[in-house]
PDB file of C-alpha atoms and ligand atoms in Angstrom:
ATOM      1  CA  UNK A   1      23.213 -13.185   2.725  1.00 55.00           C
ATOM      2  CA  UNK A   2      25.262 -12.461  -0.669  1.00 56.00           C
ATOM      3  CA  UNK A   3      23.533  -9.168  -1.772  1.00 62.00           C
ATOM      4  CA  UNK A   4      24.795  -6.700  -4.272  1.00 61.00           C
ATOM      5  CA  UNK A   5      23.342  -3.253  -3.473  1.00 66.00           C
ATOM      6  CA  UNK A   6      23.219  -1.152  -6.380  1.00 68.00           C
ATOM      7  CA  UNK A   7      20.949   2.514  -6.699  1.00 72.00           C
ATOM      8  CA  UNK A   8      19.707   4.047  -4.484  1.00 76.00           C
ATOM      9  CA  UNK A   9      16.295   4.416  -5.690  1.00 78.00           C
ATOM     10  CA  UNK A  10      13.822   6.677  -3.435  1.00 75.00           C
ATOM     11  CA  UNK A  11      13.800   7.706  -0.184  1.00 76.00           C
ATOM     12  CA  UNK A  12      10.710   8.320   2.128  1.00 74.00           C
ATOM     13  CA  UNK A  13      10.530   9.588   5.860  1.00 73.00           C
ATOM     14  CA  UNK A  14      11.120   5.876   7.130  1.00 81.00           C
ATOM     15  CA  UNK A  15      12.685   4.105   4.776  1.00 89.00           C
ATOM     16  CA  UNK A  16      15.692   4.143   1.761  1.00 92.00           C
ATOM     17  CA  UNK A  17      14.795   1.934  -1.279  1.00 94.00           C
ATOM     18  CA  UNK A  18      17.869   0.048  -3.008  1.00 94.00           C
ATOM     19  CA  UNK A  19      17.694  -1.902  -6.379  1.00 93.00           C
ATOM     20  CA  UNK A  20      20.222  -4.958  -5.563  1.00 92.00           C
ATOM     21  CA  UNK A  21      20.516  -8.655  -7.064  1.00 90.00           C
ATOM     22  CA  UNK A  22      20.378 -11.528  -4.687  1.00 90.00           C
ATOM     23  CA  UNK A  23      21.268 -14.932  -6.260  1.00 89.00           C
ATOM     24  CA  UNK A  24      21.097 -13.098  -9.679  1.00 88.00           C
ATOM     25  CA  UNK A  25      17.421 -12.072  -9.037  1.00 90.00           C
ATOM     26  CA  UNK A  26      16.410  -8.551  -9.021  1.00 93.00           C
ATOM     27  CA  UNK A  27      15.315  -7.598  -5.755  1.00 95.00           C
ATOM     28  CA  UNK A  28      14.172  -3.929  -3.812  1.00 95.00           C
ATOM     29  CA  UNK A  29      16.348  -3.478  -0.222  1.00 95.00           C
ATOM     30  CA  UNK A  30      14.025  -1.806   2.022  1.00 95.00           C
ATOM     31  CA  UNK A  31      15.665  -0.585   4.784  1.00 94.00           C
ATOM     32  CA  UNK A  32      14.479   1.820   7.923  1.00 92.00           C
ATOM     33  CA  UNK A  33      16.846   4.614   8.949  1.00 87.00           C
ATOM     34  CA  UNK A  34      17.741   5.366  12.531  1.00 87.00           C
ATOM     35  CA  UNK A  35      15.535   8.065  14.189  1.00 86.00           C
ATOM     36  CA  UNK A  36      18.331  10.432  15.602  1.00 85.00           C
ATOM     37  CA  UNK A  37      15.859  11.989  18.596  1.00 88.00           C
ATOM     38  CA  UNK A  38      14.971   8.655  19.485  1.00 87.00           C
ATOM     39  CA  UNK A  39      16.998   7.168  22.382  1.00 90.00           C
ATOM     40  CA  UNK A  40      18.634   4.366  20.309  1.00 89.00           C
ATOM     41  CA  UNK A  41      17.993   1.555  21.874  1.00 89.00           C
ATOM     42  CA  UNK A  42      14.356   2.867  21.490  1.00 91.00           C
ATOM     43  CA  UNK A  43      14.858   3.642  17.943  1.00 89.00           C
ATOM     44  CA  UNK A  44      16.284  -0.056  17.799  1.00 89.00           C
ATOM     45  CA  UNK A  45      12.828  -1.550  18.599  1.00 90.00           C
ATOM     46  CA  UNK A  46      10.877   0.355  17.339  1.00 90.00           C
ATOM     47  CA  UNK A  47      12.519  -0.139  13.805  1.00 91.00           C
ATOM     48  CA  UNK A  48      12.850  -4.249  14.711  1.00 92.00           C
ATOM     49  CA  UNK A  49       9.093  -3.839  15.374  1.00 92.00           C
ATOM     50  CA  UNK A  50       8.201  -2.104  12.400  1.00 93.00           C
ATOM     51  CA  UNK A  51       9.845  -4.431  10.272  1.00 95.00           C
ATOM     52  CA  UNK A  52       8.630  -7.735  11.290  1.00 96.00           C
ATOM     53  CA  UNK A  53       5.215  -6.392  11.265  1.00 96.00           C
ATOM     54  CA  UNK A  54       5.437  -5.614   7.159  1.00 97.00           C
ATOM     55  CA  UNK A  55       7.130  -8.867   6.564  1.00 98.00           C
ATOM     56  CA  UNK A  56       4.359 -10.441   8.613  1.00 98.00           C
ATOM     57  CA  UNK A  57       1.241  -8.710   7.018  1.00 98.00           C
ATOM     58  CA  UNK A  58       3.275  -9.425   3.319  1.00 98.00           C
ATOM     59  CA  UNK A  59       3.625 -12.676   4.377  1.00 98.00           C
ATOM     60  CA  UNK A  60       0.586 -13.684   4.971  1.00 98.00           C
ATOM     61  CA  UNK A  61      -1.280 -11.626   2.062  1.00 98.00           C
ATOM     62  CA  UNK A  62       1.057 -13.733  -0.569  1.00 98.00           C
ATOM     63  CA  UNK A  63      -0.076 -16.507   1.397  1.00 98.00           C
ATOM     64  CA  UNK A  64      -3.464 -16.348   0.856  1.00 98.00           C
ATOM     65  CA  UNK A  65      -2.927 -15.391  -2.445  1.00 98.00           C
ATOM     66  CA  UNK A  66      -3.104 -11.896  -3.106  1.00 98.00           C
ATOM     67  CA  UNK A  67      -0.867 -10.091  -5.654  1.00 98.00           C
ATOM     68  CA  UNK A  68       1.814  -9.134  -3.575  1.00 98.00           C
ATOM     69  CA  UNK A  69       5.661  -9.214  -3.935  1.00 98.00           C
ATOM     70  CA  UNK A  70       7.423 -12.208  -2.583  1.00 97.00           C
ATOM     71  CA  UNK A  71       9.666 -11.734   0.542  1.00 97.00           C
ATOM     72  CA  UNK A  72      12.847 -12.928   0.115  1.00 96.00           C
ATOM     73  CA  UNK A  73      14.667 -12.279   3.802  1.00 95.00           C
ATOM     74  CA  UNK A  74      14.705  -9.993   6.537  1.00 95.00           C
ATOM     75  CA  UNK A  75      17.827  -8.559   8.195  1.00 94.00           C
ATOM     76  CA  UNK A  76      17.689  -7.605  11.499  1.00 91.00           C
ATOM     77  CA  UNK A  77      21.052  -6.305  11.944  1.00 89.00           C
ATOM     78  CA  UNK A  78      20.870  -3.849   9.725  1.00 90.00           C
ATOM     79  CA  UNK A  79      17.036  -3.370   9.548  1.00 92.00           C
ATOM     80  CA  UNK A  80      15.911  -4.044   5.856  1.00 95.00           C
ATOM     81  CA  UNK A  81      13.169  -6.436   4.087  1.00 96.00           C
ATOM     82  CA  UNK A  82      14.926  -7.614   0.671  1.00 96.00           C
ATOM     83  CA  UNK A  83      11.706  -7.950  -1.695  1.00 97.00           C
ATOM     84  CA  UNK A  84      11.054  -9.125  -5.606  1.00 97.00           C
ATOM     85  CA  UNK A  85      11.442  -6.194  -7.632  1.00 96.00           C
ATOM     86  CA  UNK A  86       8.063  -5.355  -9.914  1.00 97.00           C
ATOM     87  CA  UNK A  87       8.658  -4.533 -13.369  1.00 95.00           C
ATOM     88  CA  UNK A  88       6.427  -1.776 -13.964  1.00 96.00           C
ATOM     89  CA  UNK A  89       5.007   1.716 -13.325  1.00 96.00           C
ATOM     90  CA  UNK A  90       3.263   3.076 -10.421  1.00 96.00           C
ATOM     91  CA  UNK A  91      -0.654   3.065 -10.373  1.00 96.00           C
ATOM     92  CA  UNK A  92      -0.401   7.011 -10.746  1.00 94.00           C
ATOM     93  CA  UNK A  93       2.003   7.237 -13.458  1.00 94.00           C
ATOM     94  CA  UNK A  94       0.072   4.616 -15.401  1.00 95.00           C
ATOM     95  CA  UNK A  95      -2.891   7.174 -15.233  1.00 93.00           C
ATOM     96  CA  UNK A  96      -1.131   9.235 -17.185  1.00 89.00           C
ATOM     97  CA  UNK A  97      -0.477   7.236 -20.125  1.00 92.00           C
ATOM     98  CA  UNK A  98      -3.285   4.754 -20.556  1.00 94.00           C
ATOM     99  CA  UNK A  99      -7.183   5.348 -22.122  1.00 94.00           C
ATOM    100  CA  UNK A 100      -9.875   5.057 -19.374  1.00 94.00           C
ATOM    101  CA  UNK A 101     -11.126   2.166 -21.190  1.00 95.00           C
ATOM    102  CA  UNK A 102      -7.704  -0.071 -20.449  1.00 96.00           C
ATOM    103  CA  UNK A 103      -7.542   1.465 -16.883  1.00 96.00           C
ATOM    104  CA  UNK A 104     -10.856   0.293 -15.893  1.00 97.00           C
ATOM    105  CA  UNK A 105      -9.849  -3.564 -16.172  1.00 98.00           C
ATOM    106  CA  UNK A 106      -7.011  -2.540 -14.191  1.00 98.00           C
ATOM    107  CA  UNK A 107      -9.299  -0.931 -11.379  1.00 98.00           C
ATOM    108  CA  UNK A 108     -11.338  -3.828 -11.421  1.00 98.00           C
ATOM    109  CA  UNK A 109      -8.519  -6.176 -10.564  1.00 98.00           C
ATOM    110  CA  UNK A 110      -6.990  -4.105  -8.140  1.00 98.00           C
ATOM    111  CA  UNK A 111     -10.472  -3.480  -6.477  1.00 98.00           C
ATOM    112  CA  UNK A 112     -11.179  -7.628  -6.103  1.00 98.00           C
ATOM    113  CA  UNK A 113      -7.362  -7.937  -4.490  1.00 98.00           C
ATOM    114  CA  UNK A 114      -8.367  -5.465  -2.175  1.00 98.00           C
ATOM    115  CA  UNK A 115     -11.595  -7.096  -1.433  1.00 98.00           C
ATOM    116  CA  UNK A 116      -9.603 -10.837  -0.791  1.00 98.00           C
ATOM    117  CA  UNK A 117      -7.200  -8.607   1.526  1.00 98.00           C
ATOM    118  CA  UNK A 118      -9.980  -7.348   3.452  1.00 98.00           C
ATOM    119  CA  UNK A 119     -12.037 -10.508   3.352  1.00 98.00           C
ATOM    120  CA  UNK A 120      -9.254 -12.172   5.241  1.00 98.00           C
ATOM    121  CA  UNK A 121      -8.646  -9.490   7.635  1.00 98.00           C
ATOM    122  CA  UNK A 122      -5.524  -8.139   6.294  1.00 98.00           C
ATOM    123  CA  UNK A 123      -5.384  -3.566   6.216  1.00 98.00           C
ATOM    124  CA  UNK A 124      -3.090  -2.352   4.106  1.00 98.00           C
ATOM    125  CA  UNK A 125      -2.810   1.229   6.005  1.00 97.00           C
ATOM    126  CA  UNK A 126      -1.552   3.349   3.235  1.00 97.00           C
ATOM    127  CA  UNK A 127      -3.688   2.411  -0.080  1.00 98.00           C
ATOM    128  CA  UNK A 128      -2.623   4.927  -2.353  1.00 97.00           C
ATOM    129  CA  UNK A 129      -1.732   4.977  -6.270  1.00 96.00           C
ATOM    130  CA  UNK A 130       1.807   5.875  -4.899  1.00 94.00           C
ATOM    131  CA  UNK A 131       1.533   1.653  -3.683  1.00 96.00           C
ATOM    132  CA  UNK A 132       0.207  -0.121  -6.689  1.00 98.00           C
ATOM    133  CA  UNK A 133       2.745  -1.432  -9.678  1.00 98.00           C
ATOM    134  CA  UNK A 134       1.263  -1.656 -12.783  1.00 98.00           C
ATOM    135  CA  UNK A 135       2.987  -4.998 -13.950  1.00 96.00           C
ATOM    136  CA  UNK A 136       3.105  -6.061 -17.546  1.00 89.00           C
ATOM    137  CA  UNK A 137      -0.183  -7.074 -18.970  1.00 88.00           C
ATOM    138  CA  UNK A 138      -1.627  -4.590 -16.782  1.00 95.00           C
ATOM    139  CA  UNK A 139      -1.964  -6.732 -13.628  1.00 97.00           C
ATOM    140  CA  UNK A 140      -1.849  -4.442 -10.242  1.00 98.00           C
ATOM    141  CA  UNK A 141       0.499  -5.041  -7.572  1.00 98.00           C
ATOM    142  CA  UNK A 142       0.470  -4.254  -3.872  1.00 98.00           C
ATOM    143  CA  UNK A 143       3.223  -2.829  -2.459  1.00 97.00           C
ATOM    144  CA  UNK A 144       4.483  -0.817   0.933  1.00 96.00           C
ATOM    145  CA  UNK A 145       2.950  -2.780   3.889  1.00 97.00           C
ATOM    146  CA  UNK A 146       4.795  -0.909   6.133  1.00 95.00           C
ATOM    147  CA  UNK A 147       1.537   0.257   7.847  1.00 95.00           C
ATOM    148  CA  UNK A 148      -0.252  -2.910   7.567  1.00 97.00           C
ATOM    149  CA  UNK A 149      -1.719  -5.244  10.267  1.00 97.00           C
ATOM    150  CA  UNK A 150      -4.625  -7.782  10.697  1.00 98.00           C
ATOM    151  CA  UNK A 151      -7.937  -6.231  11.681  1.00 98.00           C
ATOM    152  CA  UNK A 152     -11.014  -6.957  11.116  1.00 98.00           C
ATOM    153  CA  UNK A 153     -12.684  -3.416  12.366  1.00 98.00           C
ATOM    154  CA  UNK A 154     -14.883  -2.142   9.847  1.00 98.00           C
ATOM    155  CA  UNK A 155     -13.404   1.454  10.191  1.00 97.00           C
ATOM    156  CA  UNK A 156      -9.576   0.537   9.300  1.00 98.00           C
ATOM    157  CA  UNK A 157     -11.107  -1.184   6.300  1.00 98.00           C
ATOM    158  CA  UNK A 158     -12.826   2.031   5.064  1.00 98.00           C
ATOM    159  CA  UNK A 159      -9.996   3.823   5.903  1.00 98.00           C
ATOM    160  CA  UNK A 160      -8.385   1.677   2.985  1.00 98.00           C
ATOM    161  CA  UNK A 161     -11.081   2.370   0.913  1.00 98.00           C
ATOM    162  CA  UNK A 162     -11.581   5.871   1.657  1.00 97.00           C
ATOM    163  CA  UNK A 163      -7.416   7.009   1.538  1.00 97.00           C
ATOM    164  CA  UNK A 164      -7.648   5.217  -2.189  1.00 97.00           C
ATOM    165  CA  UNK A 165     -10.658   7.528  -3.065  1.00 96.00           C
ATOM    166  CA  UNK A 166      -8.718  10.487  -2.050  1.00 94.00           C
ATOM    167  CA  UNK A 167      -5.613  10.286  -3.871  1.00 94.00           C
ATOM    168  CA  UNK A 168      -7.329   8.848  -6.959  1.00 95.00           C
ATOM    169  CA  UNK A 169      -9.651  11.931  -7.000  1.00 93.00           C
ATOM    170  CA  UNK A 170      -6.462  14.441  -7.007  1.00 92.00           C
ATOM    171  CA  UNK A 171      -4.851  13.089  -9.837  1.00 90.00           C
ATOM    172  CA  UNK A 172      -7.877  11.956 -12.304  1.00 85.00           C
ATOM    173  CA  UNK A 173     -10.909  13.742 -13.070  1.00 84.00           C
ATOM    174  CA  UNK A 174     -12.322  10.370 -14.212  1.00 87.00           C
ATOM    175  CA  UNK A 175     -12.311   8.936 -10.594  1.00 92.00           C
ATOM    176  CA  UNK A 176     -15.762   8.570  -9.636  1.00 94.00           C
ATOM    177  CA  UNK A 177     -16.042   5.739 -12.984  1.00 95.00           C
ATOM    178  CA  UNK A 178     -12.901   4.430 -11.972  1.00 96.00           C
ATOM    179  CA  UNK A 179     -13.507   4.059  -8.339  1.00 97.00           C
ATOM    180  CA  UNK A 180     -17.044   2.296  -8.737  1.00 97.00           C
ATOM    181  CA  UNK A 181     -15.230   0.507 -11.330  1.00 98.00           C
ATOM    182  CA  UNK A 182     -12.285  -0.730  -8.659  1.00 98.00           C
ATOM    183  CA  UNK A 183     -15.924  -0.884  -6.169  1.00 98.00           C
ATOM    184  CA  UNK A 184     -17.301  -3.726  -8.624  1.00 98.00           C
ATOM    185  CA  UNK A 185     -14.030  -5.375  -8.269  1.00 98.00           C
ATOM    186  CA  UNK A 186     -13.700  -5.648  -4.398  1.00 98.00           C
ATOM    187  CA  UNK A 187     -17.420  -6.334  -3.828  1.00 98.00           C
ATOM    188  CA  UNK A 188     -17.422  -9.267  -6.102  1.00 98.00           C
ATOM    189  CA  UNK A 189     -14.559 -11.247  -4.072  1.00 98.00           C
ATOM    190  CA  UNK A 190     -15.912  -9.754  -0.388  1.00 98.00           C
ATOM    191  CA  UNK A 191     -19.543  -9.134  -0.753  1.00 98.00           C
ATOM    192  CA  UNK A 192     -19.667  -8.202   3.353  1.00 98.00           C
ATOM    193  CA  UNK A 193     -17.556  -5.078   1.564  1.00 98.00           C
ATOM    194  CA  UNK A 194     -21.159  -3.309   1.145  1.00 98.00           C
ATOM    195  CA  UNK A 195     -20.645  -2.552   4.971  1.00 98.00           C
ATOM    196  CA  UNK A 196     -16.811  -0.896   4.396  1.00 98.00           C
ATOM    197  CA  UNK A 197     -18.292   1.003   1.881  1.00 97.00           C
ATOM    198  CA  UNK A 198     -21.696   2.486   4.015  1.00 97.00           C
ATOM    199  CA  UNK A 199     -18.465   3.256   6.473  1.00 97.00           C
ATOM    200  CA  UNK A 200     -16.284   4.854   3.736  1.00 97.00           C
ATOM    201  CA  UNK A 201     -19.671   7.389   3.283  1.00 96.00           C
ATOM    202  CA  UNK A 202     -20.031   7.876   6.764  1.00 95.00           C
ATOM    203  CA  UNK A 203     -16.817   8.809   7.358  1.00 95.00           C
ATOM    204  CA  UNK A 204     -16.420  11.038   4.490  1.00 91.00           C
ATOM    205  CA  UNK A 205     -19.682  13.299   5.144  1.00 91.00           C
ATOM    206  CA  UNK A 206     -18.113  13.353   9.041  1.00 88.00           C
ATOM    207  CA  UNK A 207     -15.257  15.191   7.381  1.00 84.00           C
ATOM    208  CA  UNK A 208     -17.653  17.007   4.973  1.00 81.00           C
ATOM    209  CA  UNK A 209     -19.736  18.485   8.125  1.00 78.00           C
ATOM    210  CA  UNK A 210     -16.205  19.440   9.760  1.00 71.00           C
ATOM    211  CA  UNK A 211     -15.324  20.869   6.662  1.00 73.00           C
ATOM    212  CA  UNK A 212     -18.392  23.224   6.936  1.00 74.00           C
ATOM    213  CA  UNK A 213     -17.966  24.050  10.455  1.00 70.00           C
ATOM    214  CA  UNK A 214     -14.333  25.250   9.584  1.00 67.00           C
ATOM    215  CA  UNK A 215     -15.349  27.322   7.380  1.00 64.00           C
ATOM    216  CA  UNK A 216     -14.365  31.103   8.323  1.00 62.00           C
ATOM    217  CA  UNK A 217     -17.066  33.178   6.531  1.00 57.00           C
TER     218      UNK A 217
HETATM  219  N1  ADP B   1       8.841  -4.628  -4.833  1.00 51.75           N
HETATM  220  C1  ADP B   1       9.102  -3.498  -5.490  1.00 51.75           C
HETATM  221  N2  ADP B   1       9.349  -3.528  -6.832  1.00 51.75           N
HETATM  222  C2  ADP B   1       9.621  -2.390  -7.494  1.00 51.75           C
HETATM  223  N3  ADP B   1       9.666  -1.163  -6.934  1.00 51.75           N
HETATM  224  C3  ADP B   1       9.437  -1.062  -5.607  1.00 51.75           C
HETATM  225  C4  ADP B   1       9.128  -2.220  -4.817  1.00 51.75           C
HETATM  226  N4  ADP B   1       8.951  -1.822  -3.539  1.00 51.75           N
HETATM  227  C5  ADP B   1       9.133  -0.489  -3.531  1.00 51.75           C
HETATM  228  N5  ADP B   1       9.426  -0.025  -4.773  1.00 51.75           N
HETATM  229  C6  ADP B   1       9.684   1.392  -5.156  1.00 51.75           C
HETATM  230  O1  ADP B   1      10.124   2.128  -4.028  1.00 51.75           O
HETATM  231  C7  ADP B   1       9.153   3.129  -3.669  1.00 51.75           C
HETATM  232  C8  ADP B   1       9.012   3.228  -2.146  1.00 51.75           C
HETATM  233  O2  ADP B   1       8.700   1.954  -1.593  1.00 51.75           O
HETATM  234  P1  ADP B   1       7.576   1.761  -0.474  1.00 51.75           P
HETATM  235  O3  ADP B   1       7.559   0.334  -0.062  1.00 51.75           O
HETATM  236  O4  ADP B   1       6.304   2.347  -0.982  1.00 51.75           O
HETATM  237  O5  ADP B   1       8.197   2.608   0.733  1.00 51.75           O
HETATM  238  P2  ADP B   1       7.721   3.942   1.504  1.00 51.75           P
HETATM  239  O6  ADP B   1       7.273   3.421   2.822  1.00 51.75           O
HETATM  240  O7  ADP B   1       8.950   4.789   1.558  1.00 51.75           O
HETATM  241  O8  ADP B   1       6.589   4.569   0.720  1.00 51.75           O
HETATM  242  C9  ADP B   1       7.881   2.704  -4.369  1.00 51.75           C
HETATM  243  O9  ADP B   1       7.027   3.780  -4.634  1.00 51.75           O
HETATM  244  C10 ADP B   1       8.408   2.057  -5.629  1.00 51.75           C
HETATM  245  O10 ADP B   1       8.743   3.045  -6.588  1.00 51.75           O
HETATM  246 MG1   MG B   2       4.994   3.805  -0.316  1.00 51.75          MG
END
């Protein structure tokens, strides 16, 4: 594979982000660092696991047609996915800059790719505005499968719903409009979605009640 690595570009707790060309394309290198405590043979399948399971959950969400970025090889060598680079900002920093009234078309959209994830079984496992490119024209892009898989419990897909709700609400006082807005969006592709969404409730006043009894007064 003929790969020019250029910036280092973030760095999270499992993986380093690159910006690289491949064939003169732009493309992201993700790759997963060693885990020094682990035993490394361990470490080594863990990692191999890991990363076929987010090329396999990104693979199949392009496939069935979901806004996704396109997978363009896996090396298992050296433990990295090499991905299409988005052109954009981040969900969150697009918060920032843009009106309510342009944001809610955006919510909308990213709400009905959510719903065609879900209706085909696919959990995205971290759904926050930290995962979403903002592409030009405003169309949302998922990103970060790396705690994907194929489920169809109703919990793991209000889970989704219910981790997107919670980072949303720290960053924009306007999130209860947006998020029925992005609710519109997902229940119009996956109408079963009512049911994920009487889950997302239960689970939150769960954490609500737990909240209470924590309380030290
Ligand atoms: N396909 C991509 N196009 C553009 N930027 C990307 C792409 N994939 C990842 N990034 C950038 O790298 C960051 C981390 O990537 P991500 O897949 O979310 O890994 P992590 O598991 O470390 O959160 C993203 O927040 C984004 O800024
Ligand atoms: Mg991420």
């Amino acid at each position: 594979m003929r790969l020019d690595k250029a910036a280092r570009i973030a760095k999270g707790a499992e993986a380093i982000i690159y910006q690289g060309t491949y064939l003169q394309n732009p493309v992201i290198i993700k790759q997963r660092l060693p885990k020094t405590y682990r035993h490394p043979e361990i470490d080594h399948r863990i990692r191999l696991h890991r990363l076929r399971s987010e090329a396999k959950v990104m693979s199949i969400a392009r496939k069935i047609g979901a806004s996704v970025p396109s997978l363009i090889g896996i090396n298992i060598q050296e433990s990295y996915l090499l991905i299409e680079e988005i052109d954009g900002k981040l969900l969150y920093e697009t918060m920032d800059l843009l009106p309510i009234q342009r944001l809610k078309p955006i919510f909308s959209s990213l709400g009905s790719q959510i719903g065609l994830l879900h209706c085909n079984d696919i959990i995205h496992g971290d759904l926050t505005v930290f995962n979403v490119i903002i592409q030009l024209e405003d169309k949302p892009i998922i990103i970060d499968f790396g705690l994907g898989r194929i489920s169809n419990e109703i919990e793991s897909k209000a889970d989704d719903i219910l981790t997107f709700y919670s980072t949303l609400k720290a960053i924009q006082p306007a999130s209860k409009i947006l998020f029925s807005t992005f609710l519109d969006g997902y229940l119009s592709v996956y109408p079963e979605g009512k049911n994920t969404y009487e889950q997302m409730k239960k689970i939150q006043s769960r954490a609500r009640y737990i909240a209470r009894e924590d309380r030290l007064e």
